[in-house]
Amino acid sequence: MENLNQTGQDLSQLKSMFADYQKKQSQSTRKKSREDLLAKYFVPRKAKEVFRILPPKSGKKHIEEAFFHVVTTNAAGGKKKHGSVIYCPAHNDSKVPKLGPDGNPLLDANGAPLLVPAPCPLCAKHKAWLAKQDPSLKGIKKENMNDMQLKVKAKNDEIYKEAIKWEAKKFYIVRGIDKGTEKDGVKFWRFKHNYKNQGTLDKLLPILEDYMTSQQADFSDAMTGTDLNIIMTDSEFNGHVYKAISAITAKGKSPLHADPQVIKAWLDDDTTWRDVFLPKKAPNTTPYEFLEMVANGTSPYWEDTDQTNKHWVFPGRPDLEEKANTRTLNLDNNEREFEQASDLVNQEIPRVTISNITEQNVGAYTDDATDLGKETLAQNQTQADEDDTPDGINEDDNQDMGGDYDDLPF
C-alpha cells in the first residue's frame, strides 16, 4: 500500500529506480585517490580550528582506540621519512587460528581453534629485540646492583630503546566535522596516547565532561551538542618546531548545521576510520609484505624528485621494481564488475548460430592491426598516468618530534 498513490498507481518501480541511482552516485567507480583520503584527515594546523564531534554509529564509541607503528621508512631522493604511521594488523585486526607444524589449526580442550593475534612483522621485531635482554636482572633494583650487573643493565636499556621503536603505539580517533572545510564531510581526528597524561585526550575529556555536566546534554548531539574551539601553538622539541594544542573550549549548544539535509547526510555517512587509515602497501605486494620490507629497512617508496621520471623504488628487489614500473592495459584486471545492458539482466538469451558466412562474402580486411585502437591505447595511457599516485597516504618528511601531530599527512 505504501507504493500506491492516490489514484492507485504502483510507484514501487519508480522508487526503485531513484534508489538505484542514488546508490550508484554514492559508489566510487575508482579507488580513492590520495587527495580523497587526505580530505578525510582532520589535522589541526591553523591558530584556531573548529571541530564538531559526531554521535557514534551503533556499537561504536565517541572516541575509538587503534594501534599504529611509528617508524622510519625510505623516501624520495634517498632520504629517510621519520614518523611514518603504519597500520598494525596484530592490534587492529581480528585474531586468527594458531597453526601447528603440520599447517592445521591447533584446538583447545573444547575443540575450538586456538586464536592468536594476526601476524605483524613489526610487532615480531619488537618482540625479538626484547628477547635479547639479559633476564638475570629481573627483580633486582638498580641500587642493589654491582658493577657487572650495572653494565648488563646498561646493555638491556640500549636493547629496550631499540625495541620500543618497533612497538605498536596506541592512538585515539574521533569522528566529526571540520567546520573550516564542511565540504569535505565526515573527517577523522587521530592523536597519540600520552603516558604522562599530558596529551590531546587529557585536554579534550575534561572539556567534554564539563559540557555534559553544565548543559545536561550530549556534546555530540546533532541539535544540542557543541562545536569545539581548538587553539594551536608552536612548540619546540629537540630543536624542531611542531604544532601542539594550547587549549580546547566548548562554544555552547548549537545545531550541527542549519540545513537538515546536510545534517542527515553527515549522520548517515557510514565511513569509518578503517576506510581512511588504511594498511600501507606498494604495487604487487600485500600489506604484510610491505611491513616485512619496513622491518628489514627496505621499504619501497615513490620516487618523484625528477618530474620527468616518476617511478617506484624497491631497495634490494629489482624484480618487484621492474614489475611495479611496467605499464599494462590491465587486460587481466577482474576487480571491476562486468556490467551488462539493463534489459539483459536476469534474462535467458537464446543461442544464435550463424552459418551463412563464408570467406568470399565477408570480403578482404586490409587495415593494419597495429593501427587499430590507437585512440583506445592513448586513453589507457592517459589513465595509467593518472593512476601513478601510489596507494595509501604518504605523510611528509617530518622528524619524529614527540608531539601529537608528528604524523602529519602533508
Short mmCIF file of C-alpha atoms in Angstrom, two decimals:
data_model
loop_
_atom_site.label_atom_id
_atom_site.label_comp_id
_atom_site.label_asym_id
_atom_site.label_seq_id
_atom_site.Cartn_x
_atom_site.Cartn_y
_atom_site.Cartn_z
CA MET A 1 0.00 0.00 0.00
CA GLU A 2 2.92 2.37 0.64
CA ASN A 3 3.82 2.16 -3.05
CA LEU A 4 0.37 3.18 -4.32
CA ASN A 5 -0.55 6.82 -4.98
CA GLN A 6 -3.96 8.37 -4.58
CA THR A 7 -5.12 7.06 -7.95
CA GLY A 8 -3.96 3.52 -7.23
CA GLN A 9 -0.85 3.63 -9.40
CA ASP A 10 2.04 1.43 -8.27
CA LEU A 11 5.13 3.62 -7.81
CA SER A 12 7.41 0.87 -6.50
CA GLN A 13 9.35 0.54 -9.76
CA LEU A 14 9.98 4.29 -9.95
CA LYS A 15 11.08 4.38 -6.32
CA SER A 16 13.46 1.51 -7.01
CA MET A 17 14.89 3.40 -9.99
CA PHE A 18 15.59 6.51 -7.93
CA ALA A 19 17.09 4.44 -5.10
CA ASP A 20 19.41 2.63 -7.52
CA TYR A 21 20.53 5.96 -8.96
CA GLN A 22 21.35 7.36 -5.54
CA LYS A 23 23.26 4.20 -4.65
CA LYS A 24 25.35 4.31 -7.81
CA GLN A 25 26.03 8.00 -7.33
CA SER A 26 27.43 7.33 -3.87
CA GLN A 27 29.62 4.44 -5.02
CA SER A 28 33.06 5.29 -6.35
CA THR A 29 33.93 3.62 -9.63
CA ARG A 30 37.64 4.08 -8.90
CA LYS A 31 39.74 3.65 -5.81
CA LYS A 32 40.02 6.73 -3.65
CA SER A 33 42.88 8.99 -4.60
CA ARG A 34 45.49 10.30 -2.18
CA GLU A 35 43.66 13.65 -2.14
CA ASP A 36 40.32 11.96 -1.37
CA LEU A 37 41.84 10.21 1.64
CA LEU A 38 43.69 13.30 2.85
CA ALA A 39 40.40 15.18 2.82
CA LYS A 40 39.20 12.76 5.49
CA TYR A 41 42.05 13.63 7.87
CA PHE A 42 41.42 16.33 10.46
CA VAL A 43 44.81 17.68 11.48
CA PRO A 44 44.67 20.99 13.37
CA ARG A 45 47.25 23.34 11.85
CA LYS A 46 45.80 26.85 11.96
CA ALA A 47 45.98 29.07 15.04
CA LYS A 48 42.29 28.29 15.64
CA GLU A 49 40.30 25.32 14.40
CA VAL A 50 36.64 24.43 14.96
CA PHE A 51 35.65 20.76 15.18
CA ARG A 52 32.30 19.12 15.90
CA ILE A 53 32.26 15.55 17.21
CA LEU A 54 29.55 13.43 15.60
CA PRO A 55 27.44 10.92 17.53
CA PRO A 56 28.92 7.42 17.21
CA LYS A 57 27.44 4.79 14.96
CA SER A 58 25.62 1.87 16.61
CA GLY A 59 28.03 -0.23 18.63
CA LYS A 60 30.84 2.32 18.35
CA LYS A 61 32.33 4.79 20.84
CA HIS A 62 32.70 8.56 20.67
CA ILE A 63 36.46 8.11 20.95
CA GLU A 64 37.85 4.89 19.49
CA GLU A 65 41.25 3.32 20.07
CA ALA A 66 43.51 1.96 17.34
CA PHE A 67 47.16 0.98 17.05
CA PHE A 68 49.81 2.07 14.59
CA HIS A 69 53.55 1.70 14.31
CA VAL A 70 55.52 4.95 14.12
CA VAL A 71 58.69 4.08 12.24
CA THR A 72 61.31 5.36 9.83
CA THR A 73 60.85 4.44 6.17
CA ASN A 74 62.64 5.19 2.91
CA ALA A 75 61.61 8.31 0.99
CA ALA A 76 62.20 10.05 -2.32
CA GLY A 77 65.63 11.42 -3.02
CA GLY A 78 67.36 8.81 -0.89
CA LYS A 79 66.05 10.42 2.30
CA LYS A 80 64.53 8.85 5.38
CA LYS A 81 60.98 9.61 6.43
CA HIS A 82 60.72 9.70 10.20
CA GLY A 83 57.41 9.28 11.98
CA SER A 84 55.68 7.22 9.27
CA VAL A 85 52.45 5.97 10.83
CA ILE A 86 51.64 2.44 9.68
CA TYR A 87 48.59 0.28 10.43
CA CYS A 88 49.22 -2.66 12.79
CA PRO A 89 47.30 -5.85 11.86
CA ALA A 90 48.16 -7.60 15.14
CA HIS A 91 46.36 -4.98 17.25
CA ASN A 92 43.67 -3.82 14.82
CA ASP A 93 42.53 -7.00 13.07
CA SER A 94 40.61 -9.98 14.39
CA LYS A 95 42.60 -12.85 15.86
CA VAL A 96 43.43 -15.77 13.61
CA PRO A 97 43.72 -19.55 14.26
CA LYS A 98 47.11 -20.69 15.51
CA LEU A 99 48.64 -23.25 13.17
CA GLY A 100 50.63 -26.31 14.18
CA PRO A 101 53.76 -27.70 12.48
CA ASP A 102 51.53 -29.54 10.01
CA GLY A 103 49.82 -26.31 8.97
CA ASN A 104 46.50 -27.25 10.55
CA PRO A 105 44.75 -25.11 13.23
CA LEU A 106 45.51 -26.05 16.82
CA LEU A 107 42.49 -26.75 19.03
CA ASP A 108 41.85 -26.10 22.70
CA ALA A 109 40.39 -28.59 25.19
CA ASN A 110 36.89 -27.88 23.91
CA GLY A 111 37.80 -28.47 20.30
CA ALA A 112 37.71 -24.79 19.37
CA PRO A 113 40.57 -23.23 17.38
CA LEU A 114 43.28 -21.51 19.40
CA LEU A 115 43.30 -17.86 18.37
CA VAL A 116 46.35 -15.60 18.25
CA PRO A 117 46.90 -12.02 17.03
CA ALA A 118 47.19 -11.57 13.28
CA PRO A 119 50.84 -11.71 12.17
CA CYS A 120 52.72 -8.41 12.09
CA PRO A 121 56.44 -8.29 11.17
CA LEU A 122 56.95 -5.06 13.11
CA CYS A 123 55.44 -6.50 16.29
CA ALA A 124 57.59 -9.60 15.75
CA LYS A 125 60.68 -7.42 15.51
CA HIS A 126 59.71 -5.63 18.73
CA LYS A 127 59.36 -8.98 20.49
CA ALA A 128 62.64 -10.28 19.03
CA TRP A 129 64.56 -7.28 20.34
CA LEU A 130 63.07 -7.65 23.83
CA ALA A 131 64.14 -11.30 23.85
CA LYS A 132 67.76 -10.17 23.52
CA GLN A 133 67.71 -8.67 27.03
CA ASP A 134 69.56 -10.47 29.80
CA PRO A 135 66.86 -11.85 32.14
CA SER A 136 69.24 -12.28 35.09
CA LEU A 137 68.41 -8.81 36.42
CA LYS A 138 64.71 -9.44 36.92
CA GLY A 139 63.64 -8.46 40.43
CA ILE A 140 66.89 -6.65 41.24
CA LYS A 141 66.70 -2.93 41.99
CA LYS A 142 69.29 -0.66 40.44
CA GLU A 143 70.64 0.47 43.83
CA ASN A 144 71.36 -3.14 44.73
CA MET A 145 73.29 -3.95 41.53
CA ASN A 146 77.04 -4.47 41.45
CA ASP A 147 79.30 -3.04 38.74
CA MET A 148 78.91 -6.07 36.46
CA GLN A 149 75.12 -6.00 36.81
CA LEU A 150 75.04 -2.28 36.07
CA LYS A 151 76.86 -2.97 32.81
CA VAL A 152 74.29 -5.63 31.96
CA LYS A 153 71.52 -3.19 32.78
CA ALA A 154 73.05 -0.55 30.51
CA LYS A 155 73.10 -3.09 27.70
CA ASN A 156 69.49 -4.06 28.43
CA ASP A 157 68.50 -0.40 28.32
CA GLU A 158 70.05 0.00 24.87
CA ILE A 159 68.19 -3.06 23.65
CA TYR A 160 64.93 -1.71 25.07
CA LYS A 161 65.40 1.64 23.31
CA GLU A 162 65.69 -0.18 20.00
CA ALA A 163 62.77 -2.48 20.81
CA ILE A 164 60.28 0.31 21.51
CA LYS A 165 60.96 1.80 18.07
CA TRP A 166 59.05 -1.17 16.64
CA GLU A 167 56.28 -1.36 19.23
CA ALA A 168 52.72 -0.54 18.14
CA LYS A 169 51.55 2.75 19.67
CA LYS A 170 48.04 3.49 20.89
CA PHE A 171 46.12 6.26 19.12
CA TYR A 172 42.68 7.75 19.67
CA ILE A 173 40.34 8.51 16.77
CA VAL A 174 37.36 10.89 16.84
CA ARG A 175 34.79 11.10 14.06
CA GLY A 176 33.45 14.56 13.29
CA ILE A 177 33.17 17.63 11.07
CA ASP A 178 35.86 20.21 10.41
CA LYS A 179 33.81 23.42 10.47
CA GLY A 180 36.51 25.14 8.43
CA THR A 181 36.03 22.74 5.49
CA GLU A 182 32.48 21.44 5.77
CA LYS A 183 32.52 20.50 2.08
CA ASP A 184 34.79 17.55 2.94
CA GLY A 185 32.07 15.99 5.09
CA VAL A 186 32.96 13.47 7.78
CA LYS A 187 36.58 13.56 8.93
CA PHE A 188 38.67 11.65 11.45
CA TRP A 189 40.87 13.24 14.10
CA ARG A 190 43.69 10.91 15.14
CA PHE A 191 46.07 11.66 18.00
CA LYS A 192 48.51 9.73 20.16
CA HIS A 193 48.05 8.36 23.62
CA ASN A 194 50.24 10.20 26.11
CA TYR A 195 51.53 8.09 29.01
CA LYS A 196 52.24 11.23 31.04
CA ASN A 197 48.56 12.24 30.81
CA GLN A 198 49.53 15.44 29.01
CA GLY A 199 48.23 14.69 25.53
CA THR A 200 45.28 15.74 23.42
CA LEU A 201 42.89 13.31 25.10
CA ASP A 202 43.78 14.74 28.50
CA LYS A 203 42.87 18.24 27.27
CA LEU A 204 39.72 17.10 25.48
CA LEU A 205 37.94 14.89 28.03
CA PRO A 206 37.63 17.49 30.85
CA ILE A 207 36.02 19.94 28.40
CA LEU A 208 33.53 17.33 27.19
CA GLU A 209 32.71 16.24 30.74
CA ASP A 210 32.19 19.83 31.86
CA TYR A 211 29.85 20.46 28.93
CA MET A 212 27.81 17.36 29.70
CA THR A 213 27.53 18.32 33.37
CA SER A 214 26.77 22.02 32.96
CA GLN A 215 24.47 21.71 29.92
CA GLN A 216 22.99 18.31 30.76
CA ALA A 217 23.40 17.41 27.11
CA ASP A 218 25.40 15.09 24.87
CA PHE A 219 28.27 17.07 23.36
CA SER A 220 27.83 15.16 20.07
CA ASP A 221 24.07 15.55 19.72
CA ALA A 222 23.02 16.98 16.35
CA MET A 223 20.81 19.65 17.96
CA THR A 224 22.11 20.21 21.49
CA GLY A 225 25.79 19.37 21.00
CA THR A 226 28.66 21.82 20.77
CA ASP A 227 31.40 22.93 18.43
CA LEU A 228 34.90 22.82 19.87
CA ASN A 229 37.39 25.66 19.53
CA ILE A 230 40.91 24.25 19.26
CA ILE A 231 43.71 26.74 19.87
CA MET A 232 47.07 25.73 18.39
CA THR A 233 50.55 26.92 19.21
CA ASP A 234 54.10 26.27 18.06
CA SER A 235 56.19 24.15 20.40
CA GLU A 236 59.82 23.10 20.20
CA PHE A 237 61.35 19.71 20.91
CA ASN A 238 64.96 18.72 20.25
CA GLY A 239 65.44 21.76 18.04
CA HIS A 240 62.36 21.08 15.91
CA VAL A 241 59.17 23.16 15.88
CA TYR A 242 55.84 21.34 15.76
CA LYS A 243 52.16 22.13 16.28
CA ALA A 244 50.61 21.47 19.68
CA ILE A 245 47.21 22.13 21.22
CA SER A 246 47.25 25.06 23.62
CA ALA A 247 43.60 24.91 24.69
CA ILE A 248 40.20 23.43 23.82
CA THR A 249 36.92 25.18 24.64
CA ALA A 250 33.25 24.38 24.05
CA LYS A 251 31.28 27.06 22.19
CA GLY A 252 27.85 26.19 23.63
CA LYS A 253 24.71 24.47 22.35
CA SER A 254 24.10 24.73 18.62
CA PRO A 255 22.68 22.66 15.75
CA LEU A 256 25.19 20.61 13.80
CA HIS A 257 24.20 22.57 10.66
CA ALA A 258 21.47 24.98 9.59
CA ASP A 259 20.32 22.66 6.79
CA PRO A 260 18.55 19.47 7.99
CA GLN A 261 19.51 17.68 4.78
CA VAL A 262 23.20 18.30 5.44
CA ILE A 263 22.79 17.03 9.00
CA LYS A 264 21.12 13.88 7.71
CA ALA A 265 23.88 13.28 5.14
CA TRP A 266 26.61 13.60 7.81
CA LEU A 267 24.80 11.37 10.28
CA ASP A 268 24.05 8.74 7.62
CA ASP A 269 27.65 8.64 6.37
CA ASP A 270 28.97 5.12 7.06
CA THR A 271 32.67 5.93 6.57
CA THR A 272 34.81 4.56 9.41
CA TRP A 273 38.38 5.20 10.44
CA ARG A 274 39.32 1.90 8.82
CA ASP A 275 38.30 3.36 5.45
CA VAL A 276 40.75 6.22 5.96
CA PHE A 277 43.77 4.94 7.90
CA LEU A 278 44.44 2.04 5.55
CA PRO A 279 47.21 -0.57 5.74
CA LYS A 280 50.07 0.61 3.57
CA LYS A 281 51.25 -1.34 0.57
CA ALA A 282 53.05 -0.97 -2.74
CA PRO A 283 52.25 -2.30 -6.23
CA ASN A 284 52.14 -6.10 -6.48
CA THR A 285 52.71 -6.52 -2.74
CA THR A 286 50.40 -7.22 0.18
CA PRO A 287 50.29 -5.05 3.32
CA TYR A 288 52.05 -7.89 5.16
CA GLU A 289 54.89 -7.91 2.62
CA PHE A 290 55.15 -4.13 2.92
CA LEU A 291 55.53 -4.48 6.70
CA GLU A 292 58.24 -7.10 6.17
CA MET A 293 60.18 -4.69 3.99
CA VAL A 294 59.78 -1.90 6.55
CA ALA A 295 61.13 -4.24 9.25
CA ASN A 296 64.12 -5.06 7.03
CA GLY A 297 64.81 -1.40 6.22
CA THR A 298 63.97 -1.92 2.55
CA SER A 299 60.56 -0.27 2.38
CA PRO A 300 59.56 0.70 -1.20
CA TYR A 301 58.84 4.33 -1.97
CA TRP A 302 57.57 6.58 -4.75
CA GLU A 303 60.47 8.49 -6.32
CA ASP A 304 59.18 11.81 -7.64
CA THR A 305 62.14 14.17 -7.29
CA ASP A 306 62.55 14.07 -11.07
CA GLN A 307 59.22 15.16 -12.51
CA THR A 308 60.08 13.54 -15.84
CA ASN A 309 60.90 10.16 -14.31
CA LYS A 310 58.49 9.31 -11.52
CA HIS A 311 58.71 5.67 -10.52
CA TRP A 312 58.62 3.14 -7.72
CA VAL A 313 61.83 2.11 -5.98
CA PHE A 314 62.17 -1.27 -4.25
CA PRO A 315 65.56 -1.36 -2.47
CA GLY A 316 67.15 -4.75 -2.99
CA ARG A 317 64.26 -6.07 -5.10
CA PRO A 318 64.86 -5.20 -8.77
CA ASP A 319 62.29 -7.80 -9.79
CA LEU A 320 59.49 -6.07 -7.89
CA GLU A 321 60.72 -2.67 -9.01
CA GLU A 322 60.57 -3.62 -12.68
CA LYS A 323 57.13 -5.13 -12.27
CA ALA A 324 55.81 -2.08 -10.40
CA ASN A 325 57.02 0.28 -13.11
CA THR A 326 55.82 -1.76 -16.09
CA ARG A 327 52.63 -0.36 -17.53
CA THR A 328 49.91 -2.70 -18.74
CA LEU A 329 46.49 -2.20 -20.21
CA ASN A 330 45.07 -4.12 -17.25
CA LEU A 331 43.66 -6.81 -19.54
CA ASP A 332 43.73 -9.21 -16.62
CA ASN A 333 42.01 -6.86 -14.23
CA ASN A 334 38.99 -8.69 -12.83
CA GLU A 335 38.35 -6.38 -9.89
CA ARG A 336 35.73 -4.27 -11.61
CA GLU A 337 32.26 -5.67 -12.02
CA PHE A 338 31.36 -6.67 -15.58
CA GLU A 339 28.25 -4.67 -16.43
CA GLN A 340 25.59 -5.59 -18.94
CA ALA A 341 22.69 -3.78 -20.51
CA SER A 342 19.80 -3.49 -18.09
CA ASP A 343 17.43 -5.42 -20.36
CA LEU A 344 19.79 -8.41 -20.28
CA VAL A 345 19.83 -8.76 -16.51
CA ASN A 346 18.15 -11.98 -15.37
CA GLN A 347 17.13 -12.71 -18.96
CA GLU A 348 17.79 -16.02 -20.66
CA ILE A 349 19.39 -15.18 -24.01
CA PRO A 350 18.83 -17.76 -26.79
CA ARG A 351 21.93 -19.06 -28.51
CA VAL A 352 22.24 -17.79 -32.10
CA THR A 353 24.11 -19.79 -34.75
CA ILE A 354 25.38 -18.01 -37.87
CA SER A 355 26.01 -20.43 -40.70
CA ASN A 356 25.84 -18.38 -43.90
CA ILE A 357 29.19 -16.58 -43.61
CA THR A 358 31.97 -17.58 -45.99
CA GLU A 359 35.41 -16.24 -46.83
CA GLN A 360 34.05 -14.94 -50.11
CA ASN A 361 31.12 -12.89 -48.85
CA VAL A 362 32.98 -11.40 -45.89
CA GLY A 363 35.44 -9.64 -48.17
CA ALA A 364 39.02 -8.51 -47.58
CA TYR A 365 40.07 -6.56 -44.46
CA THR A 366 43.32 -4.72 -45.07
CA ASP A 367 43.72 -2.41 -42.02
CA ASP A 368 46.99 -2.93 -40.17
CA ALA A 369 46.32 -4.42 -36.74
CA THR A 370 48.91 -2.13 -35.12
CA ASP A 371 46.82 0.86 -36.16
CA LEU A 372 43.64 -0.45 -34.63
CA GLY A 373 42.68 1.03 -31.31
CA LYS A 374 45.33 3.76 -31.22
CA GLU A 375 42.81 6.10 -29.68
CA THR A 376 41.92 3.49 -27.06
CA LEU A 377 45.59 2.89 -26.34
CA ALA A 378 46.15 6.61 -25.86
CA GLN A 379 43.19 6.76 -23.48
CA ASN A 380 44.58 3.86 -21.49
CA GLN A 381 47.98 5.55 -21.35
CA THR A 382 46.35 8.71 -20.01
CA GLN A 383 44.51 6.61 -17.43
CA ALA A 384 47.80 4.97 -16.41
CA ASP A 385 49.37 8.42 -15.97
CA GLU A 386 46.51 9.40 -13.67
CA ASP A 387 46.97 6.18 -11.68
CA ASP A 388 50.66 6.85 -10.97
CA THR A 389 49.85 8.07 -7.48
CA PRO A 390 50.80 5.31 -5.01
CA ASP A 391 48.20 3.51 -2.93
CA GLY A 392 47.65 4.84 0.56
CA ILE A 393 48.79 8.11 2.10
CA ASN A 394 52.41 9.11 2.27
CA GLU A 395 52.97 11.57 5.10
CA ASP A 396 55.62 14.20 4.50
CA ASP A 397 59.18 14.03 5.79
CA ASN A 398 58.59 15.38 9.30
CA GLN A 399 61.03 14.48 12.03
CA ASP A 400 59.84 12.42 15.00
CA MET A 401 59.49 15.33 17.37
CA GLY A 402 57.44 13.80 20.14
CA GLY A 403 54.24 15.77 19.54
CA ASP A 404 50.72 14.51 18.85
CA TYR A 405 50.95 15.65 15.24
CA ASP A 406 54.34 14.45 14.04
CA ASP A 407 52.43 12.11 11.72
CA LEU A 408 51.07 14.90 9.56
CA PRO A 409 49.97 13.66 6.13
CA PHE A 410 51.19 16.78 4.31
#
